[in-house]
Structure formats: structure tokens, C-alpha cells
Short mmCIF file of C-alpha atoms and ligand atoms in Angstrom, two decimals:
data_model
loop_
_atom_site.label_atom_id
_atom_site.label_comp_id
_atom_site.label_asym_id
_atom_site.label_seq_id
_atom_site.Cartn_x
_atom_site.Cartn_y
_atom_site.Cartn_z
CA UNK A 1 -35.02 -33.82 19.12
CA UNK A 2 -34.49 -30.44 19.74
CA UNK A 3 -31.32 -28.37 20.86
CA UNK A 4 -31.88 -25.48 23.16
CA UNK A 5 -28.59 -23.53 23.50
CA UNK A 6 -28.18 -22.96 27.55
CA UNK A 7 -24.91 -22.15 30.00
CA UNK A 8 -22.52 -22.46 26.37
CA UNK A 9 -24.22 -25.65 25.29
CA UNK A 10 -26.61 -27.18 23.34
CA UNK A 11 -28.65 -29.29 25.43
CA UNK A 12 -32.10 -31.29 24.96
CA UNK A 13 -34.68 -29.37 25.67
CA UNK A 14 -35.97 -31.28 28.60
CA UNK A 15 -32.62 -31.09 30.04
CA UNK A 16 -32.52 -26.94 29.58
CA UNK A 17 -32.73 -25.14 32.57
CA UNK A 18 -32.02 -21.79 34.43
CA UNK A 19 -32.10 -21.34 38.21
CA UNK A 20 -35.51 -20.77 40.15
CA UNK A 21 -33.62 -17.58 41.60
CA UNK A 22 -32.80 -16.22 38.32
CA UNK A 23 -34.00 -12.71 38.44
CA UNK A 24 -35.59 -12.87 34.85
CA UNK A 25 -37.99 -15.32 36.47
CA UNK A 26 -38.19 -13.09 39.59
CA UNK A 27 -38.32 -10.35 38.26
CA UNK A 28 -38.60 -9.82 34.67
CA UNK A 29 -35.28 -9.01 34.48
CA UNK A 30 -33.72 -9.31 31.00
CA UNK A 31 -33.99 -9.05 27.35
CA UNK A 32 -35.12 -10.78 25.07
CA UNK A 33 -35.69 -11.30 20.26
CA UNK A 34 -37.99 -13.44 18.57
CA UNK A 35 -35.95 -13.87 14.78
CA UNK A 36 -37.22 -16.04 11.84
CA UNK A 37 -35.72 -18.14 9.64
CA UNK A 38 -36.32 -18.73 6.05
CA UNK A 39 -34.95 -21.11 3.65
CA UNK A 40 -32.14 -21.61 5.62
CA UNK A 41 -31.13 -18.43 6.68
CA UNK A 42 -31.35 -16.50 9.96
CA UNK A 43 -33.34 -13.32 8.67
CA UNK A 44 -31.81 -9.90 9.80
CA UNK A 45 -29.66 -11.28 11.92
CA UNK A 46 -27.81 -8.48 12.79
CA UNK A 47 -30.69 -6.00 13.05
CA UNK A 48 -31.92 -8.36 15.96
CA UNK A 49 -28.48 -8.64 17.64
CA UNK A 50 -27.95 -5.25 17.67
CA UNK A 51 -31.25 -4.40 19.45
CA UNK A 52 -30.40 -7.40 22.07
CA UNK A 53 -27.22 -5.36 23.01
CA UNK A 54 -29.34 -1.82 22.46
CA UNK A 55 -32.18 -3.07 25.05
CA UNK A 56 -29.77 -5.16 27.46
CA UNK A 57 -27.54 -1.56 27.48
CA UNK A 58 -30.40 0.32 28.41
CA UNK A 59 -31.46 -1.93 31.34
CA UNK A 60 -27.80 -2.07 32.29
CA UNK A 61 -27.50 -5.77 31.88
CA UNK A 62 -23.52 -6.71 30.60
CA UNK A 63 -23.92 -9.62 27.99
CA UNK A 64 -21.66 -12.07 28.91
CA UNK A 65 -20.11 -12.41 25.14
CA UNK A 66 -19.76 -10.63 22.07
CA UNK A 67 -22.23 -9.40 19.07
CA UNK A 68 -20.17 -11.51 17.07
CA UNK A 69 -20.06 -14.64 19.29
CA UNK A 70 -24.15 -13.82 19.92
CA UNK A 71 -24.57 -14.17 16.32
CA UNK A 72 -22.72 -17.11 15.65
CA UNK A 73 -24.51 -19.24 18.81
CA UNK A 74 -27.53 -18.22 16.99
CA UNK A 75 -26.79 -19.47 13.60
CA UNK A 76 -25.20 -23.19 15.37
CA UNK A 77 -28.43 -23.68 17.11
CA UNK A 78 -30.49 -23.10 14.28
CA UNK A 79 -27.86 -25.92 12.31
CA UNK A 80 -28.07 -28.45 15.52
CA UNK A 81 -31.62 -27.86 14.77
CA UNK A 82 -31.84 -28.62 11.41
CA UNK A 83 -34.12 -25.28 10.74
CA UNK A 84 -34.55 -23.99 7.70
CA UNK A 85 -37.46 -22.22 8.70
CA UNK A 86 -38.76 -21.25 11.90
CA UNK A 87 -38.77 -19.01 14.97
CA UNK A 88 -35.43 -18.24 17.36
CA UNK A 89 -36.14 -17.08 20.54
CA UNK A 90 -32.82 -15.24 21.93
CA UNK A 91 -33.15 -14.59 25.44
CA UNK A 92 -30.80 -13.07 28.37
CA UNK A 93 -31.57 -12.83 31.69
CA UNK A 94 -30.06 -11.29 34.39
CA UNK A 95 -28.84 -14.41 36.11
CA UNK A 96 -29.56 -15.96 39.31
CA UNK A 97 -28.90 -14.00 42.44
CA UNK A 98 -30.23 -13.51 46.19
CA UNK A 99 -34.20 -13.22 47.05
CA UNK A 100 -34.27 -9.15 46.48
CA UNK A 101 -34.24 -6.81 43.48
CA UNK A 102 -30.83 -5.90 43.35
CA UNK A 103 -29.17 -6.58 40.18
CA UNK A 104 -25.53 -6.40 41.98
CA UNK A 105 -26.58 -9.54 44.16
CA UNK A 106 -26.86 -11.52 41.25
CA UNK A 107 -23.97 -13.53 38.79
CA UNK A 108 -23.51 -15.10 35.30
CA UNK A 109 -26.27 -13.42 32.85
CA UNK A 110 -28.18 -16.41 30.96
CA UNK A 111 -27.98 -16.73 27.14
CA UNK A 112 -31.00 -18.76 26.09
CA UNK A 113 -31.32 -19.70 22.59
CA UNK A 114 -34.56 -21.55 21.71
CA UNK A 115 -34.77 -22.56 17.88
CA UNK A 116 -38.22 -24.00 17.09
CA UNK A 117 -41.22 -22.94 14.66
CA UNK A 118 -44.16 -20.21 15.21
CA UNK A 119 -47.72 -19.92 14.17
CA UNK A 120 -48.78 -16.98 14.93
CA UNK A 121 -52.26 -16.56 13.53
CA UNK A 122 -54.12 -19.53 11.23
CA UNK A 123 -53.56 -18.77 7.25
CA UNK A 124 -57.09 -17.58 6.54
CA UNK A 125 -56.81 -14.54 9.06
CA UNK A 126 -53.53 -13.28 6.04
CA UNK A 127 -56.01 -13.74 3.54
CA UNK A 128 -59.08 -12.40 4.90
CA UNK A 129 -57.75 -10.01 7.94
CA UNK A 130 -57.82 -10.02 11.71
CA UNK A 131 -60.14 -7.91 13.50
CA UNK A 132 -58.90 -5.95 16.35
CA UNK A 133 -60.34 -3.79 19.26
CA UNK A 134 -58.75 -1.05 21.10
CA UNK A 135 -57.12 -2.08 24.89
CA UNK A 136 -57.98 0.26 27.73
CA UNK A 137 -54.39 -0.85 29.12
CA UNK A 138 -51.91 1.23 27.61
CA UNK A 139 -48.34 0.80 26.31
CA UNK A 140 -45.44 1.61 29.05
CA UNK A 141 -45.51 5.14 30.05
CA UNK A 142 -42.12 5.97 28.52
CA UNK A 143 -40.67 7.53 31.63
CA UNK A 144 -41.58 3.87 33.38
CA UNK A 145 -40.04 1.88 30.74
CA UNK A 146 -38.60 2.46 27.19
CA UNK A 147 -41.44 0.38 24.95
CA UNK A 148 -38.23 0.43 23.00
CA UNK A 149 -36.46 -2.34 25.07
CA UNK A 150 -37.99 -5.52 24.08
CA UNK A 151 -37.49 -6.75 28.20
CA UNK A 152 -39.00 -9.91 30.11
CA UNK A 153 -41.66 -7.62 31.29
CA UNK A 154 -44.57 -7.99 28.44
CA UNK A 155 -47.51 -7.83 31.45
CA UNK A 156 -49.16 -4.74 30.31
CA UNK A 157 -49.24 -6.24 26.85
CA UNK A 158 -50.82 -9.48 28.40
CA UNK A 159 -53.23 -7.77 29.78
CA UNK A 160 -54.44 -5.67 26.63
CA UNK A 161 -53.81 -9.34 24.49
CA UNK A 162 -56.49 -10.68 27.27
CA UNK A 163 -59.15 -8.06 26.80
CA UNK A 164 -58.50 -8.99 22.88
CA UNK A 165 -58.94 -12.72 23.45
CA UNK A 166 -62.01 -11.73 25.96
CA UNK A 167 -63.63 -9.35 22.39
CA UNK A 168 -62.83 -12.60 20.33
CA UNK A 169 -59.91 -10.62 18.63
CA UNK A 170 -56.38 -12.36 18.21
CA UNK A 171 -54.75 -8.47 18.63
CA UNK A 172 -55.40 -5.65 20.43
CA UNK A 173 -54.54 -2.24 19.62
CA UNK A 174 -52.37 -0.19 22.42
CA UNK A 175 -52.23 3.83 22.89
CA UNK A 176 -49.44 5.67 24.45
CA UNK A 177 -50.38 7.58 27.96
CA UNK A 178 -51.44 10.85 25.70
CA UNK A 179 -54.11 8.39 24.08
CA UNK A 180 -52.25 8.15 20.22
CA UNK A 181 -51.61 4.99 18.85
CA UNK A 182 -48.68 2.79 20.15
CA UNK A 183 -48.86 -0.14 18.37
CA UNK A 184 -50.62 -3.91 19.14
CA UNK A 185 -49.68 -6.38 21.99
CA UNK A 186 -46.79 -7.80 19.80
CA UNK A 187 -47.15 -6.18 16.29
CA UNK A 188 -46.26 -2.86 14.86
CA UNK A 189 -49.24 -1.01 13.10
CA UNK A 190 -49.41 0.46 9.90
CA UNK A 191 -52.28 2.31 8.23
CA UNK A 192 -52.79 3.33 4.56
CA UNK A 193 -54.69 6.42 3.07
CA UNK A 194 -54.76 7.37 -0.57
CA UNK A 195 -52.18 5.32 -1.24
CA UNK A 196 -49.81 6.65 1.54
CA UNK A 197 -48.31 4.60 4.46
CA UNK A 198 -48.64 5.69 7.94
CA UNK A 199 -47.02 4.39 11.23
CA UNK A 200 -46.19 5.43 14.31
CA UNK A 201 -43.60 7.39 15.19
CA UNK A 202 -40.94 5.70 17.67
CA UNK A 203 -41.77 8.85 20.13
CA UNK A 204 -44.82 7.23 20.02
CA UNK A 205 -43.90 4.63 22.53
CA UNK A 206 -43.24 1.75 20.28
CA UNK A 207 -40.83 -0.84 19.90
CA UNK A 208 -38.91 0.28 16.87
CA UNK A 209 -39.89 -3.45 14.95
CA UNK A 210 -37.09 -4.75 12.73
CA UNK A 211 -40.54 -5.76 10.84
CA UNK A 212 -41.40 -2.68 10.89
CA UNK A 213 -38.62 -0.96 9.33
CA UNK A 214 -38.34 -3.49 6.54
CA UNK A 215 -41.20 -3.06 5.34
CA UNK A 216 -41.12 0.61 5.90
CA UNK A 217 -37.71 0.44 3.75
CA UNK A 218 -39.54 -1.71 0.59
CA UNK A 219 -42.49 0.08 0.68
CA UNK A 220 -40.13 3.22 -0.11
CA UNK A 221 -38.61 1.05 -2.66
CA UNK A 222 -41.76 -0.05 -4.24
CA UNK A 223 -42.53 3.90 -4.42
CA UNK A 224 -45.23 4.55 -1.69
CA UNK A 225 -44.72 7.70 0.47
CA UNK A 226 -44.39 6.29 4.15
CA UNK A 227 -44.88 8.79 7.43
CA UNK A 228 -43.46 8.04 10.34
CA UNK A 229 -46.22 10.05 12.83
CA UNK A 230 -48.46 10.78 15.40
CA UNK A 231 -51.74 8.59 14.75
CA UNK A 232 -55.08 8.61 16.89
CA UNK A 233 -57.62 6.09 16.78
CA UNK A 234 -59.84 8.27 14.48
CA UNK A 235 -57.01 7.46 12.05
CA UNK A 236 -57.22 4.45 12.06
CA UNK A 237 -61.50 4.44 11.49
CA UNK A 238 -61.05 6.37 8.56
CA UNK A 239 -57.75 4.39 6.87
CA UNK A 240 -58.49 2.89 4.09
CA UNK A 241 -56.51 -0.02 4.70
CA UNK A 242 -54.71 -1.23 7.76
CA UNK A 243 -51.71 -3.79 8.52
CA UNK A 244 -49.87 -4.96 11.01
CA UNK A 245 -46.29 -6.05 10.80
CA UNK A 246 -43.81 -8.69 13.39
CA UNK A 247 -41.20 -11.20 13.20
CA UNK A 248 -43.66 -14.02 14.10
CA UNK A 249 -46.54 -12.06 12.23
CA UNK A 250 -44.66 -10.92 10.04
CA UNK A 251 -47.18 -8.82 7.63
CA UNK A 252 -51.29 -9.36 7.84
CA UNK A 253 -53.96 -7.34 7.23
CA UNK A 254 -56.41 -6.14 10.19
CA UNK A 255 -59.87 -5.55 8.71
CA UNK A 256 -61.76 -3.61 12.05
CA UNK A 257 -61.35 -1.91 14.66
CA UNK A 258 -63.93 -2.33 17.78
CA UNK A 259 -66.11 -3.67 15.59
CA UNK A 260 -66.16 -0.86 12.33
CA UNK A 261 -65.07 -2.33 9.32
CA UNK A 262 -61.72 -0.39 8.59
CA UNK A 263 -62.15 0.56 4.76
CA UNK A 264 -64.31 -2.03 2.57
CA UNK A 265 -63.30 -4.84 5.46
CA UNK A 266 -60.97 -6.41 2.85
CA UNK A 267 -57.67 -6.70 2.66
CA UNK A 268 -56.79 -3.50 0.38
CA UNK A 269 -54.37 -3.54 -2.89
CA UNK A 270 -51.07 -1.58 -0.64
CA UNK A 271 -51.91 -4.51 1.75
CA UNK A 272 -51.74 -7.10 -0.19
CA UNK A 273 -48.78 -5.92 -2.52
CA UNK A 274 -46.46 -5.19 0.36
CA UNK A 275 -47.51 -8.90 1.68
CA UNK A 276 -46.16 -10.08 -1.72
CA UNK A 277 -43.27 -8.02 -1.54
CA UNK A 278 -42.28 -9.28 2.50
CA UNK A 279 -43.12 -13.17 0.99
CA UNK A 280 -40.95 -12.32 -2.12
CA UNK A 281 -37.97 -11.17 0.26
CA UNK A 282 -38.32 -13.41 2.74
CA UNK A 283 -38.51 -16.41 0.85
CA UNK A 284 -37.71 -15.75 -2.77
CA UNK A 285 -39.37 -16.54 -5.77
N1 LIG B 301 -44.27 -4.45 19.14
C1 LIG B 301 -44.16 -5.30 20.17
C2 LIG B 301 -44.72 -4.91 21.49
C3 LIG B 301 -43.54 -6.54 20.00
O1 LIG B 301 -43.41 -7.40 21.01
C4 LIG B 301 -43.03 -6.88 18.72
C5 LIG B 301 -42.32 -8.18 18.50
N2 LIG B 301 -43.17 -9.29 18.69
C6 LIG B 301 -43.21 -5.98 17.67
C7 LIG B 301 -43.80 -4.76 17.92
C8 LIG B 301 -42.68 -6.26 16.30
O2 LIG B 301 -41.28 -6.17 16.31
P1 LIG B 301 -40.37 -7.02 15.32
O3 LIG B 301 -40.82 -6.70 13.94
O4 LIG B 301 -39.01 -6.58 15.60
O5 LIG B 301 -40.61 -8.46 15.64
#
């Protein structure tokens, strides 16, 4: 059985439901967080929370309860659930309301919280790399929409996941409108050259990935140099190694890009030490 935590409640999931009128079906119109949890515990829990409230602020969407409370529906679902590791899905829309766009015509803000489990990508593609092409659809142009809200509107992501799945590629990789590197459909990019890290820059149009920064923040403490910068493609064909981080990814190598082997077209020693490091972290040992 599984709990889905809807209107205040845990419910069965067949019997969880939102309105047909609710403008984040109509309209995209909410926020949402994918969070994992390992051995029991609901990983960077507040990291995630606090971006909920960040993205639903900047879309001017009023949760209906607290941080706090937010964080503590969270962990009961994941009990009722019995997880002790998997995926939560935290979602808030902007309630149902009148046929229209107008966020005023609309009342009570949903809190969905799904708890279930996540396979992102089969085992073999962490130990032997994904291969990736570049999109022609680009990340949001950030005077359209902050990439840095993690909304209900993913469609321009969709679209550059399809022309992945269409090049036989589980990920795609995104540019911003001034053609440097964003990140992939739903995984921050990393690259690594003599040793050193590279990323994106949030003024690159990315969202800021709670992944993202943890692994930035151990790769500091393992004694890499990490840049936070502006990356073009070209970058990323000369890299010597190249890695992509998420919460349902969470960290696994990419081997080529459009088809040119990125390095040797292995999995490369930073790559597969910071993998060891996330694993270690995330679930001990
Ligand atoms: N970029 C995009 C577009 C995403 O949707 C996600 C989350 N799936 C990420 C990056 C990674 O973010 P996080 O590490 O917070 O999951």
C-alpha cells in the first residue's frame, strides 16, 4: 500500500486526487522537489524545503503552512510509507480556481507529497557512462522564467529530453539563450580538466541543484579546486572527464557528447572518486 499525503491526509494512492480545475494542471502553475531517502533518513531535507518556499516566493504562490510543518509532513509520509530509501516528490500547486489564468480566481494551494522509489538510469550506465547530445531547445530565457524555480512547467526540458530519447541518449545537454552551457533536462553538469572541477555558474541559467552543491562542497573537502563559470560546448569536447549530478541521478558519469568520446570515453579517476565519496555520504560505510 502506499500513502500519498493530499488535502492534510494520508490517503491511498488510488484515492489521491486534486481538482481537474486546479491551475497546476491548467496551467503549470506551482512548484515542485524531488528528495531522496537513504537508510532511513530524508536527505537534505532542509536544503529542499527551503528552495520549495524560495521557488513558490518567486512565482508568488503563499504555501498554505509552515517550513517547519512542510518538513515534518514530509518525514510522516515517508514513515506511513515505510521508506528507508527512495524518492519524495513534494509538490504545490496553485489550487483549483475558475477556467482563466488568474491566480486571484483560484483557492486552497495543494500540498502533494508522493513517497515512492526512483530509477533513474539502469546501473551499468554509473559504471560505464551515459552518452549525451546537445538539445537545439534551450533552457528558459531567464527574463521568461527563473531556471532557478524548479515550477510545474518542465516543457522546454521535455522537449530537449525527446530529441535525447530520439539520438538514443537518456540526457540531453541544454544551453542558455547566449549558447553556454545550462545544464541537462534534469541534471546539473560538471566537467573536469587537469584535475579541476568546472560547473556552471547559476547566472548561467541553471537550477542551483542541492546535488549540485553537495558535491561541489565535498569535492572542496576532498581538495579539488571547483569553478563555478561560464562553460561552452567546446568545454565540454575537450574535458577530460565529465559528470552529471541530481537527486534522482544523483552522481554518473557522461562519456560523449554528440557522438565524440569526452576524454578516453571512460569514466575518469575525479569521476569515480567523487561517486565514492556521494555513495559514502549518502549511505555510509
Ligand atoms: N536541473 C534540472 C533542470 C532539474 O530538474 C534538476 C532536478 N531533477 C536538477 C538540475 C538537479 O537538481 P537537484 O540536485 O536539486 O535534484
Amino acid at each position: 500500500m502506499s500513502l500519498v499525503y493530499v488535502a492534510g491526509q494520508l490517503v491511498d494512492k488510488s484515492e489521491a486526487k486534486v481538482s481537474v480545475y486546479d491551475h497546476g494542471l491548467l496551467y503549470g502553475d506551482g512548484v515542485f522537489e524531488g528528495i531522496r531517502v537513504y537508510v532511513g533518513k530524508v536527505f537534505l531535507l532542509e536544503e529542499h524545503v527551503d528552495r520549495l518556499y524560495e521557488s513558490a516566493r518567486a512565482i508568488r504562490l503563499e504555501i498554505p503552512m509552515s517550513p517547519a510543518a512542510m518538513a515534518q509532513a514530509v518525514r510522516e509520509t515517508v514513515a506511513a510509507n515505510k521508506l528507508t530509501d527512495g524518492y519524495v516528490r513534494l509538490v504545490v500547486t496553485r489550487g483549483a480556481g475558475t477556467l482563466g489564468l488568474d491566480p486571484r480566481k483560484t483557492a486552497d494551494p495543494q500540498v502533494i507529497i508522493i513517497a515512492d522509489t526512483i530509477a533513474l538510469y539502469p546501473p551499468e550506465m554509473y559504471a560505464d557512462g551515459l552518452r549525451l547530445i546537445t538539445a537545439s531547445t534551450i533552457r528558459n530565457h531567464p527574463q521568461a522564467l527563473s531556471a532557478r524555480i524548479k515550477s510545474l512547467n518542465y516543457l522546454n526540458n521535455i522537449l530537449a529530453k525527446i530529441e535525447g530519447s530520439d539520438a538514443g541518449c537518456v540526457e540531453a545537454v541544454m544551453m542558455n539563450h547566449l549558447g553556454h552551457v545550462a545544464e541537462c533536462t534534469g541534471d546539473n553538469i560538471f566537467l573536469v580538466k587537469n584535475r579541476v572541477l568546472s560547473t556552471p555558474s547559476t547566472d548561467s541559467g541553471i537550477l542551483e541543484g542541492i546535488t549540485r552543491n553537495c558535491v561541489i562542497q565535498l569535492a572542496r573537502q576532498a581538495g579539488y579546486e571547483v569553478r563555478e563559470t561560464t562553460l561552452v560546448r567546446h568545454d565540454i569536447y575537450v574535458a577530460d572527464e565529465c559528470f552529471l549530478t541530481g537527486t534522482a541521478a544523483e552522481v554518473i558519469p557522461a562519456t560523449s557528447l554528440d557522438g565524440r568520446l569526452i576524454g578516453t570515453g571512460k569514466p575518469g579517476p575525479v569521476t569515480r572518486d567523487l561517486l565514492e565519496r556521494f555513495r559514502k555520504l549518502t549511505r555510509g560505510g
